[in-house]
Short mmCIF file of N, CA and C and ligand atoms in Angstrom, two decimals:
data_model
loop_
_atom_site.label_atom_id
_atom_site.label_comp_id
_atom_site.label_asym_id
_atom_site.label_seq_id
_atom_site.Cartn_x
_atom_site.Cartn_y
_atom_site.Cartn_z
N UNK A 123 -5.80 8.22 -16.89
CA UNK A 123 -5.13 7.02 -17.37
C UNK A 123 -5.05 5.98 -16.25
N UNK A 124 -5.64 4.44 -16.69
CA UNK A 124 -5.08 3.56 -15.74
C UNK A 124 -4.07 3.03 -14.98
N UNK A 125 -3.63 2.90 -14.00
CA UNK A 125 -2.81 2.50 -13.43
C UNK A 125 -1.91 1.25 -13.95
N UNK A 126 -0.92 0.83 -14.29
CA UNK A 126 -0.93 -0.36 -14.74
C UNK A 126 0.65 -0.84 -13.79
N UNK A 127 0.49 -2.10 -13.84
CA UNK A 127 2.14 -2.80 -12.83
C UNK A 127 2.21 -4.64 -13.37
N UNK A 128 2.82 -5.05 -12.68
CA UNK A 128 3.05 -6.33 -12.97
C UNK A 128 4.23 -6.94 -11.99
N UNK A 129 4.62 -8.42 -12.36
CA UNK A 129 5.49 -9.13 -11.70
C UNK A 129 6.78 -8.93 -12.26
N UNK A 130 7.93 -9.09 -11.90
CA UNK A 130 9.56 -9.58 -13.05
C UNK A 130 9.06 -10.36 -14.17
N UNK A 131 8.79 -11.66 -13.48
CA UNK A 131 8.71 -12.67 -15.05
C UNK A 131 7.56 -12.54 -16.11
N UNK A 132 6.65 -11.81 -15.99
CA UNK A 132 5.47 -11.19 -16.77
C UNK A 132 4.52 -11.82 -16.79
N UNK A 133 4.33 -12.74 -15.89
CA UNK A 133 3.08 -13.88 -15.72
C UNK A 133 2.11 -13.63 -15.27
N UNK A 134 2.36 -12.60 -14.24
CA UNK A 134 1.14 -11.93 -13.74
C UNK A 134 1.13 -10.32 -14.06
N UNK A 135 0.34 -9.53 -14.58
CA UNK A 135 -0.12 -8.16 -14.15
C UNK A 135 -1.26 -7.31 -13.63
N UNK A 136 -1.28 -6.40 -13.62
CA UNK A 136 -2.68 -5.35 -13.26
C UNK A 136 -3.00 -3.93 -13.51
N UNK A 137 -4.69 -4.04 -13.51
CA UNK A 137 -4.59 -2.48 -13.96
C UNK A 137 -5.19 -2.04 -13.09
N UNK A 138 -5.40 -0.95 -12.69
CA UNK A 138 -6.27 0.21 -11.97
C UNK A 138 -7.48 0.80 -12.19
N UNK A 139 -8.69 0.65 -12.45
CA UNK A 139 -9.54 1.23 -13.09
C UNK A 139 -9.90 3.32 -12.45
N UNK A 140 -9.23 3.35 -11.10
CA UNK A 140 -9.60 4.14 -10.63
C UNK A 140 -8.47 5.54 -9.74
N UNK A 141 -8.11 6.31 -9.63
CA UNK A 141 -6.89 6.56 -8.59
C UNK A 141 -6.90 6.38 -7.37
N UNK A 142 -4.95 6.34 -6.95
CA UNK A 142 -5.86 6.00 -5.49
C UNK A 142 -6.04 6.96 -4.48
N UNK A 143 -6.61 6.08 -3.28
CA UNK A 143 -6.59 7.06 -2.32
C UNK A 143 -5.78 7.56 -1.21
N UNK A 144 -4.98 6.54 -1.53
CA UNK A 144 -3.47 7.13 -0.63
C UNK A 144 -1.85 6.49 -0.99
N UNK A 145 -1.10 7.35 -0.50
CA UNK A 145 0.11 6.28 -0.56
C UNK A 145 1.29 6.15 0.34
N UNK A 146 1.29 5.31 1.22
CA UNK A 146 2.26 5.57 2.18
C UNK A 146 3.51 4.52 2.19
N UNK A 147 4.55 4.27 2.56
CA UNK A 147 5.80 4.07 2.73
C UNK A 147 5.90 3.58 4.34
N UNK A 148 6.22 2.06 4.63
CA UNK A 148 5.88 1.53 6.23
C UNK A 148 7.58 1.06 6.43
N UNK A 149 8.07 1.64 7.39
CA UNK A 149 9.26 1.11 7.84
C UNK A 149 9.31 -0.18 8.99
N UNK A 150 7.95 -0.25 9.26
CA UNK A 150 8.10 -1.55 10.64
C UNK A 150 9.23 -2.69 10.17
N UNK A 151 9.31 -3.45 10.93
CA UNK A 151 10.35 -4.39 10.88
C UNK A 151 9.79 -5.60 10.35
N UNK A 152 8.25 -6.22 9.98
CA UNK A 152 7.50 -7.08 9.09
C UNK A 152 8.34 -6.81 7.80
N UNK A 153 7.47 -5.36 7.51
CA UNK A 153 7.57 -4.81 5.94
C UNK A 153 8.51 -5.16 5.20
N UNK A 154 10.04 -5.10 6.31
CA UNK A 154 11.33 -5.07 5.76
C UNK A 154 12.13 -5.92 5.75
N UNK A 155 11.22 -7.19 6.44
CA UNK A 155 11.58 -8.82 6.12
C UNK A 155 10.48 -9.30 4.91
N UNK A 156 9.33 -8.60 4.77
CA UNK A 156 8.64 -9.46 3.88
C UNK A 156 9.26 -8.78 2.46
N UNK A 157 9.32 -7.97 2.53
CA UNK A 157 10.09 -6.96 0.96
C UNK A 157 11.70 -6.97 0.51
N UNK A 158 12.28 -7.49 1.59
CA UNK A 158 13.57 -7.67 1.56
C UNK A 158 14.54 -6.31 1.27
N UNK A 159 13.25 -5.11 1.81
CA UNK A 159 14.35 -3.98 1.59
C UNK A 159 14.36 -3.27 3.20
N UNK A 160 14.18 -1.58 3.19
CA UNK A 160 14.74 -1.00 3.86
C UNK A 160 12.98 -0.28 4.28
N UNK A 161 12.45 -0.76 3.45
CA UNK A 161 10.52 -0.27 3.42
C UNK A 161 9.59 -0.48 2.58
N UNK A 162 8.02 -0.73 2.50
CA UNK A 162 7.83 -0.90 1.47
C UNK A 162 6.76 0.37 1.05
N UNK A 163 6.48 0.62 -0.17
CA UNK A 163 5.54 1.59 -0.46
C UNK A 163 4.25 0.79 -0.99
N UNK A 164 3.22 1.22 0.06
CA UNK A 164 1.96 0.79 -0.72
C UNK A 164 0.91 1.96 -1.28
N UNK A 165 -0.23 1.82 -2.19
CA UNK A 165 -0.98 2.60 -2.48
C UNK A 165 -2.20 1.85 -2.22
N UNK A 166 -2.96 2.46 -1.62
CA UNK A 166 -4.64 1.91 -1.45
C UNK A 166 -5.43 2.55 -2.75
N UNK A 167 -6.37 1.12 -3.09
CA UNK A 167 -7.26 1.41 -3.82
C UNK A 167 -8.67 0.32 -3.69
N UNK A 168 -9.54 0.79 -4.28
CA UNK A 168 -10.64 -0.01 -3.83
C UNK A 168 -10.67 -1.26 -4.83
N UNK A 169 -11.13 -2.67 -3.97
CA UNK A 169 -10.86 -3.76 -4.81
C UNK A 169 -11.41 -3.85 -5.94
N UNK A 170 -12.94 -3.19 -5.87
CA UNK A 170 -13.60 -3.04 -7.15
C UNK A 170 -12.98 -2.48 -8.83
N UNK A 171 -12.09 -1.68 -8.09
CA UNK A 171 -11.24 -1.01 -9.32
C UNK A 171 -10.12 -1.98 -9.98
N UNK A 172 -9.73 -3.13 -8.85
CA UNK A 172 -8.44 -4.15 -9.36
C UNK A 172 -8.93 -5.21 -10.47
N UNK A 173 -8.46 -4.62 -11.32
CA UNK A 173 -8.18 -6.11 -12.23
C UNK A 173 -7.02 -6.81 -12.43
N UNK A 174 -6.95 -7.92 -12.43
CA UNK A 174 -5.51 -8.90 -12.09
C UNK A 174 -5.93 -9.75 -13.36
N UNK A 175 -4.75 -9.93 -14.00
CA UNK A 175 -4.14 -11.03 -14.85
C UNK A 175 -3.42 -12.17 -14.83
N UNK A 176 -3.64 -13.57 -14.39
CA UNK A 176 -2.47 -14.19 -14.43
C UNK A 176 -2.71 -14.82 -12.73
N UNK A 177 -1.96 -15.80 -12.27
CA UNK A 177 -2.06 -16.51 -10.64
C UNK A 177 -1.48 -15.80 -9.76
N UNK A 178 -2.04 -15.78 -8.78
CA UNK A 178 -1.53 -15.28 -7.46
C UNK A 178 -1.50 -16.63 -6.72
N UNK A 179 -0.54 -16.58 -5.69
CA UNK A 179 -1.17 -17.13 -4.67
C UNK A 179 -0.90 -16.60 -3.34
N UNK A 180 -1.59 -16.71 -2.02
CA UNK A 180 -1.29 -15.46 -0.94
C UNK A 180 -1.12 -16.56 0.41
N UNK A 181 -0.49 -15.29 1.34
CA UNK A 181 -0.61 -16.01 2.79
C UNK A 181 -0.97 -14.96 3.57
N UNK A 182 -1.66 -15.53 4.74
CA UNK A 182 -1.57 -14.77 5.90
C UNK A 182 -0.27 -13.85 6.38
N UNK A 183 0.05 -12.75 6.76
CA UNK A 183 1.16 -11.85 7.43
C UNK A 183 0.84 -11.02 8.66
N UNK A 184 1.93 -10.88 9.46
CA UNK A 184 1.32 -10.00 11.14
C UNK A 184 1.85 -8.61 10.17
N UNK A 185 1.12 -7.62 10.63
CA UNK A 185 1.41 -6.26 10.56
C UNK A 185 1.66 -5.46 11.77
N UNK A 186 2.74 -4.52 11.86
CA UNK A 186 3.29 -3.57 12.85
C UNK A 186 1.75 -3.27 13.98
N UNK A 187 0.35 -3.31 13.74
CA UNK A 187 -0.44 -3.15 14.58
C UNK A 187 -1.11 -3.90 15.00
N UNK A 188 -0.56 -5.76 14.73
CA UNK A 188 -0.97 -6.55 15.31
C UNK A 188 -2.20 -7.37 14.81
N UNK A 189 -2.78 -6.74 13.26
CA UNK A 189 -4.31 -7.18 12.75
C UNK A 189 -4.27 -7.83 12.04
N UNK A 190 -2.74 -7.94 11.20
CA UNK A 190 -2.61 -8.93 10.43
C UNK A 190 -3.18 -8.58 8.32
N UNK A 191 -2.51 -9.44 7.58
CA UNK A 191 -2.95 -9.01 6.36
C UNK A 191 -2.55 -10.34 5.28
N UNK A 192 -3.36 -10.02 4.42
CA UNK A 192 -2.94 -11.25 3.31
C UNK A 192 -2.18 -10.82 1.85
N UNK A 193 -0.93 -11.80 2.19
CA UNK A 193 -0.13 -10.48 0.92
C UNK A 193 -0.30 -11.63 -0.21
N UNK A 194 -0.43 -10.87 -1.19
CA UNK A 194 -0.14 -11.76 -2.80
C UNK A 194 0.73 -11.75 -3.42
N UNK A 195 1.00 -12.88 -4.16
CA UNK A 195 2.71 -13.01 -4.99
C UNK A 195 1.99 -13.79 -6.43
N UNK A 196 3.05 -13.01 -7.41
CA UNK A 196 2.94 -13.73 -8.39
C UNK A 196 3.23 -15.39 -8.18
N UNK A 197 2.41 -16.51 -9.05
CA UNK A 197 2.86 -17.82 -8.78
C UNK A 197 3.39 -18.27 -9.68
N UNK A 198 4.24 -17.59 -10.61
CA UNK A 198 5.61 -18.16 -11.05
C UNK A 198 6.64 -17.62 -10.37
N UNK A 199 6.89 -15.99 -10.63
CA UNK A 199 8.71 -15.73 -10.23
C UNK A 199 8.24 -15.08 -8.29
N UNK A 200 7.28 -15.39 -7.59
CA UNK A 200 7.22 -14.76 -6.14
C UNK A 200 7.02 -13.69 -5.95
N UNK A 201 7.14 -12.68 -6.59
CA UNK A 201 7.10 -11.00 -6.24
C UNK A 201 5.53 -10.67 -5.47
N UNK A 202 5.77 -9.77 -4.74
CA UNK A 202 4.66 -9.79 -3.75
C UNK A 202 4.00 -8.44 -4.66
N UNK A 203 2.92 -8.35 -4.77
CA UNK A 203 2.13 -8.04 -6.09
C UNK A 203 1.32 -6.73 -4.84
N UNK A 204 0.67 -7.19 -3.84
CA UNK A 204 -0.46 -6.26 -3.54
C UNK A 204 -1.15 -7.39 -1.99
N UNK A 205 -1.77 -6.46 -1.47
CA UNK A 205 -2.39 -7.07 -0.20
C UNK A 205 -3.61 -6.23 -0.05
N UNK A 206 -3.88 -7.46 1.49
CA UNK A 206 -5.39 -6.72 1.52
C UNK A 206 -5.39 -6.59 3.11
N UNK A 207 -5.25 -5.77 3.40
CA UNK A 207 -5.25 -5.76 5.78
C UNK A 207 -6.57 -5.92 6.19
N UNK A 208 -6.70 -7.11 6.66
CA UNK A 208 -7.61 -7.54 7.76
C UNK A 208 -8.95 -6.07 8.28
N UNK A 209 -8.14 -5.15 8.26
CA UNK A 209 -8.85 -3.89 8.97
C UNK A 209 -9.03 -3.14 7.57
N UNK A 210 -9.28 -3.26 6.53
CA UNK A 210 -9.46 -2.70 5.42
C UNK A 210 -10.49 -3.58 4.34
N UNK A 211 -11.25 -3.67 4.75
CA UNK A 211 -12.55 -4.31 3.64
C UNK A 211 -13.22 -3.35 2.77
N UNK A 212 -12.54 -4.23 1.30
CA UNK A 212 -13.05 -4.13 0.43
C UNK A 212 -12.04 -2.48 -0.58
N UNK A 213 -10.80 -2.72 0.33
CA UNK A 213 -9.70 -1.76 -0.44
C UNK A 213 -8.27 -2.87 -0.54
N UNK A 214 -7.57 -2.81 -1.28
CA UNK A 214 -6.26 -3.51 -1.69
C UNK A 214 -4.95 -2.29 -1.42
N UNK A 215 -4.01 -3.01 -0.94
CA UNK A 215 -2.78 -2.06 -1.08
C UNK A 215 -1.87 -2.86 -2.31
N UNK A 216 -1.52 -2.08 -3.17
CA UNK A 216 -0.38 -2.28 -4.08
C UNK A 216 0.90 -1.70 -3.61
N UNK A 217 1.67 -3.03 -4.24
CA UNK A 217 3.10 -2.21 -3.78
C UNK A 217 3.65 -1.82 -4.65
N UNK A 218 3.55 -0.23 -4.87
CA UNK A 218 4.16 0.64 -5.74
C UNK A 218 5.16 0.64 -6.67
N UNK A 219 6.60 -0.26 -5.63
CA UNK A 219 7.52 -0.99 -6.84
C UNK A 219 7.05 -1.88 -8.17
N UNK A 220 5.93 -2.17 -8.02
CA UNK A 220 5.50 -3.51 -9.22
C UNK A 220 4.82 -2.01 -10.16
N UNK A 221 4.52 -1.32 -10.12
CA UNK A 221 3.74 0.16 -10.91
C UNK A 221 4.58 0.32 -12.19
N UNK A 222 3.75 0.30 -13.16
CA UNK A 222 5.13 0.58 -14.35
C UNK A 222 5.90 2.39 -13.67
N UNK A 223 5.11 3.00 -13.02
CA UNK A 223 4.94 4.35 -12.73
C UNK A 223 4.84 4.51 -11.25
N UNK A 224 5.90 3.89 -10.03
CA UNK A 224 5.64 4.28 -9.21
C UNK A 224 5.69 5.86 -8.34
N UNK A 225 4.31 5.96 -7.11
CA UNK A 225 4.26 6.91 -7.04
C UNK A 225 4.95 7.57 -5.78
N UNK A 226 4.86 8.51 -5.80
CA UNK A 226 5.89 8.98 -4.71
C UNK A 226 4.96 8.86 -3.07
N UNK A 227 5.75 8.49 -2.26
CA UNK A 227 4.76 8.27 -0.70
C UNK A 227 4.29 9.71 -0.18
N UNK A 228 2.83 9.66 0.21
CA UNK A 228 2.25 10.99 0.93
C UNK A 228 2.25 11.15 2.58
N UNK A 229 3.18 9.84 3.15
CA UNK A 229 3.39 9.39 4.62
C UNK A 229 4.09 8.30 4.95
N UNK A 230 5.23 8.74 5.70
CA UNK A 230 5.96 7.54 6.46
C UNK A 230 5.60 7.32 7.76
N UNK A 231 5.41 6.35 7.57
CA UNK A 231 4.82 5.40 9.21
C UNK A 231 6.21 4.40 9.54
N UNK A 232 5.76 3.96 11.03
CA UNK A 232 6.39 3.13 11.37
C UNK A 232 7.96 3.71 11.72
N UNK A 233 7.97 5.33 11.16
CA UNK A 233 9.46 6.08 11.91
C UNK A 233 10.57 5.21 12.74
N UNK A 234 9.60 5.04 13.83
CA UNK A 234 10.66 4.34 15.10
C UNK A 234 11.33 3.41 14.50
N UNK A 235 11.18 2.38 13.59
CA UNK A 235 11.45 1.46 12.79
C UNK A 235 12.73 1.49 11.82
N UNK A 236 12.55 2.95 11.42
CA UNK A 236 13.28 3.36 10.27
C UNK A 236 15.00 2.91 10.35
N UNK A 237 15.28 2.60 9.34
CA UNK A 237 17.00 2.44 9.44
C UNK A 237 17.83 3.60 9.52
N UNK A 238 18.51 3.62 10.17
CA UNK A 238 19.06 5.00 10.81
C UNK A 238 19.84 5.88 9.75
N UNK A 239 20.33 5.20 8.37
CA UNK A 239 21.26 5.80 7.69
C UNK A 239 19.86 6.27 6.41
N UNK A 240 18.77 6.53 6.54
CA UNK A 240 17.73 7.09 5.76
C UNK A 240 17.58 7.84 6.35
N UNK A 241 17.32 9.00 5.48
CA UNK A 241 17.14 10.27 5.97
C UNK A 241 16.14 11.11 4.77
N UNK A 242 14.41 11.16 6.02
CA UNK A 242 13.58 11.94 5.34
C UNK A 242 13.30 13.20 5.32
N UNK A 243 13.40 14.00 4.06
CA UNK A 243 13.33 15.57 3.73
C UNK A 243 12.58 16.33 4.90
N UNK A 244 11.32 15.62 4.38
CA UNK A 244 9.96 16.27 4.86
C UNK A 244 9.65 15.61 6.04
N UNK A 245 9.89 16.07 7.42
CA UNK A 245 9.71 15.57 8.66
C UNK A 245 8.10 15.22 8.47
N UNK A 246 7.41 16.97 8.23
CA UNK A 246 5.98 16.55 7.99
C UNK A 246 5.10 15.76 7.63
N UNK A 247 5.78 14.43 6.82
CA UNK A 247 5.00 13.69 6.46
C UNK A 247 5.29 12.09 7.07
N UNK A 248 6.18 12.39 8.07
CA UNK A 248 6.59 11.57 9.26
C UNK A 248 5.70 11.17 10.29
N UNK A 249 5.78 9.69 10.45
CA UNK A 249 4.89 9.21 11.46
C UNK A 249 5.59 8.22 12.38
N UNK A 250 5.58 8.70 13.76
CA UNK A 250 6.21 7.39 14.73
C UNK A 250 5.89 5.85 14.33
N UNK A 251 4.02 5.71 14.30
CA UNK A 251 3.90 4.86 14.21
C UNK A 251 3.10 4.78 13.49
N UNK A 252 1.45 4.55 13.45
CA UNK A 252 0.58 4.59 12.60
C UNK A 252 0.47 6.36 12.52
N UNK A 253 -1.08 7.09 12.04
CA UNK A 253 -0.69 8.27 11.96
C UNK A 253 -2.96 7.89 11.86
N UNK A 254 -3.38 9.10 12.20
CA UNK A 254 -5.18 9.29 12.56
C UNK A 254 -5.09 10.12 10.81
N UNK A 255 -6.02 9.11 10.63
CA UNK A 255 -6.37 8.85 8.75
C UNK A 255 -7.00 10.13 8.92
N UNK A 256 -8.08 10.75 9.41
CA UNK A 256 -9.34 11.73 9.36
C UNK A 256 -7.74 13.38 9.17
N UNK A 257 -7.03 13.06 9.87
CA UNK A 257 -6.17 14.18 9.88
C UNK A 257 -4.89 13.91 8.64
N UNK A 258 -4.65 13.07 8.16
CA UNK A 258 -3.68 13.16 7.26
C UNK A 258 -4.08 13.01 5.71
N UNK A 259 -5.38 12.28 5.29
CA UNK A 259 -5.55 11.74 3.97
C UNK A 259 -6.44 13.09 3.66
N UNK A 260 -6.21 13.44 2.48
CA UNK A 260 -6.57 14.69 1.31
C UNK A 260 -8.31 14.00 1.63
N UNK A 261 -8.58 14.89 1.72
CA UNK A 261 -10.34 15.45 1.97
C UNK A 261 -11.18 14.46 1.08
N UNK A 262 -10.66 14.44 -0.65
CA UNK A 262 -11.30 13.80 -1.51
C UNK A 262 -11.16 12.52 -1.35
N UNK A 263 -9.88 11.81 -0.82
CA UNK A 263 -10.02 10.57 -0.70
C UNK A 263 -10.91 10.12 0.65
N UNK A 264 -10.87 10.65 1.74
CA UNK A 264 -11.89 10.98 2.46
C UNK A 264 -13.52 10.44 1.94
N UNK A 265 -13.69 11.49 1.50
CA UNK A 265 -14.93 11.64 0.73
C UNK A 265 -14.91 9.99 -0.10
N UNK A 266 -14.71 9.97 -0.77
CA UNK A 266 -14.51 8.56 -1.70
C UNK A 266 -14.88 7.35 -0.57
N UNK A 267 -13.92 7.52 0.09
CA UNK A 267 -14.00 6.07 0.96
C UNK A 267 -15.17 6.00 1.40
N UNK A 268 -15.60 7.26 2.75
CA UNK A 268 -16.95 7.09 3.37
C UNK A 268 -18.20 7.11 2.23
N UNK A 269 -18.26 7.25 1.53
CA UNK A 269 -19.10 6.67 0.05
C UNK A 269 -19.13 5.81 -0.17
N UNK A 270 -17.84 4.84 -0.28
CA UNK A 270 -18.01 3.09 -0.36
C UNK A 270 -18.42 2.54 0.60
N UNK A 271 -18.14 2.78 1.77
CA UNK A 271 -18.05 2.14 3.18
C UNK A 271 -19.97 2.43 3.93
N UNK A 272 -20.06 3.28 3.63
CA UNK A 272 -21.28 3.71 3.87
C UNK A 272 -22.49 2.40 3.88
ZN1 LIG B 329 4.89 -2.18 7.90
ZN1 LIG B 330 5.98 -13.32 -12.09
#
């Protein structure tokens, strides 16, 4: 089944044609001024699979590693819809809150960051800062990517 999400005011939505290949949860101190919460959850998927309904419009953003990314917002009610990081061509991150079905995170990054009164179960899936993709992402998504990228 496709993925499907959208904005508050219903002007914009999207579907998924494909699953994704990861999903992580970033505590840096960007994330949690641009989201206005405590973190945000994104899911990567390849752009080819995004279909979008409805206006965006985007800006440039710095990310916790300095490379920078372009986030999108619906262009009626603002909600930040999905991005694309500078160091990631030709994959999109969605932010999981907009998911009619969001999914649960497979890695927290950005730890050092974290607000002190959160408290995660699973240390294991804890990351100071970034975390070496070849050692944490499930084999198949692995596989998938170096297939596109190739
Ligand atoms: Zn972040
Ligand atoms: Zn909207």
């Amino acid at each position: 089944m496709n993925l499907r999400g959208g904005c508050v005011c219903g002007a914009t939505s999207y579907e998924v044609k494909d699953h994704p290949l990861f999903t992580q949860a970033c505590h840096c101190k960007n994330c949690k001024i641009s989201t206005g919460s405590s973190f945000v959850i994104h899911t990567m998927i390849f752009e080819e699979d995004f279909m979008l309904n409805g206006k965006v419009s985007s800006t440039e953003l710095p990310t916790g590693s300095g490379k920078g990314y372009r986030a999108y917002f619906c262009n009626n009610c603002g909600v930040y819809l999905y991005c694309k990081y500078a160091v990631a061509t030709g994959r999109l991150a969605i932010r999981t809150t907009t998911l009619d079905n969001p999914i649960t995170p497979q890695a927290h990054i950005f730890i050092k960051d974290k607000d002190p009164w959160i408290e995660i179960s699973n240390k294991e899936i804890c990351h100071d800062t970034m975390y070496d993709r070849d050692k944490v992402w499930p084999r198949d998504s692995l596989k998938r990517l170096k297939e596109k990228t190739k």
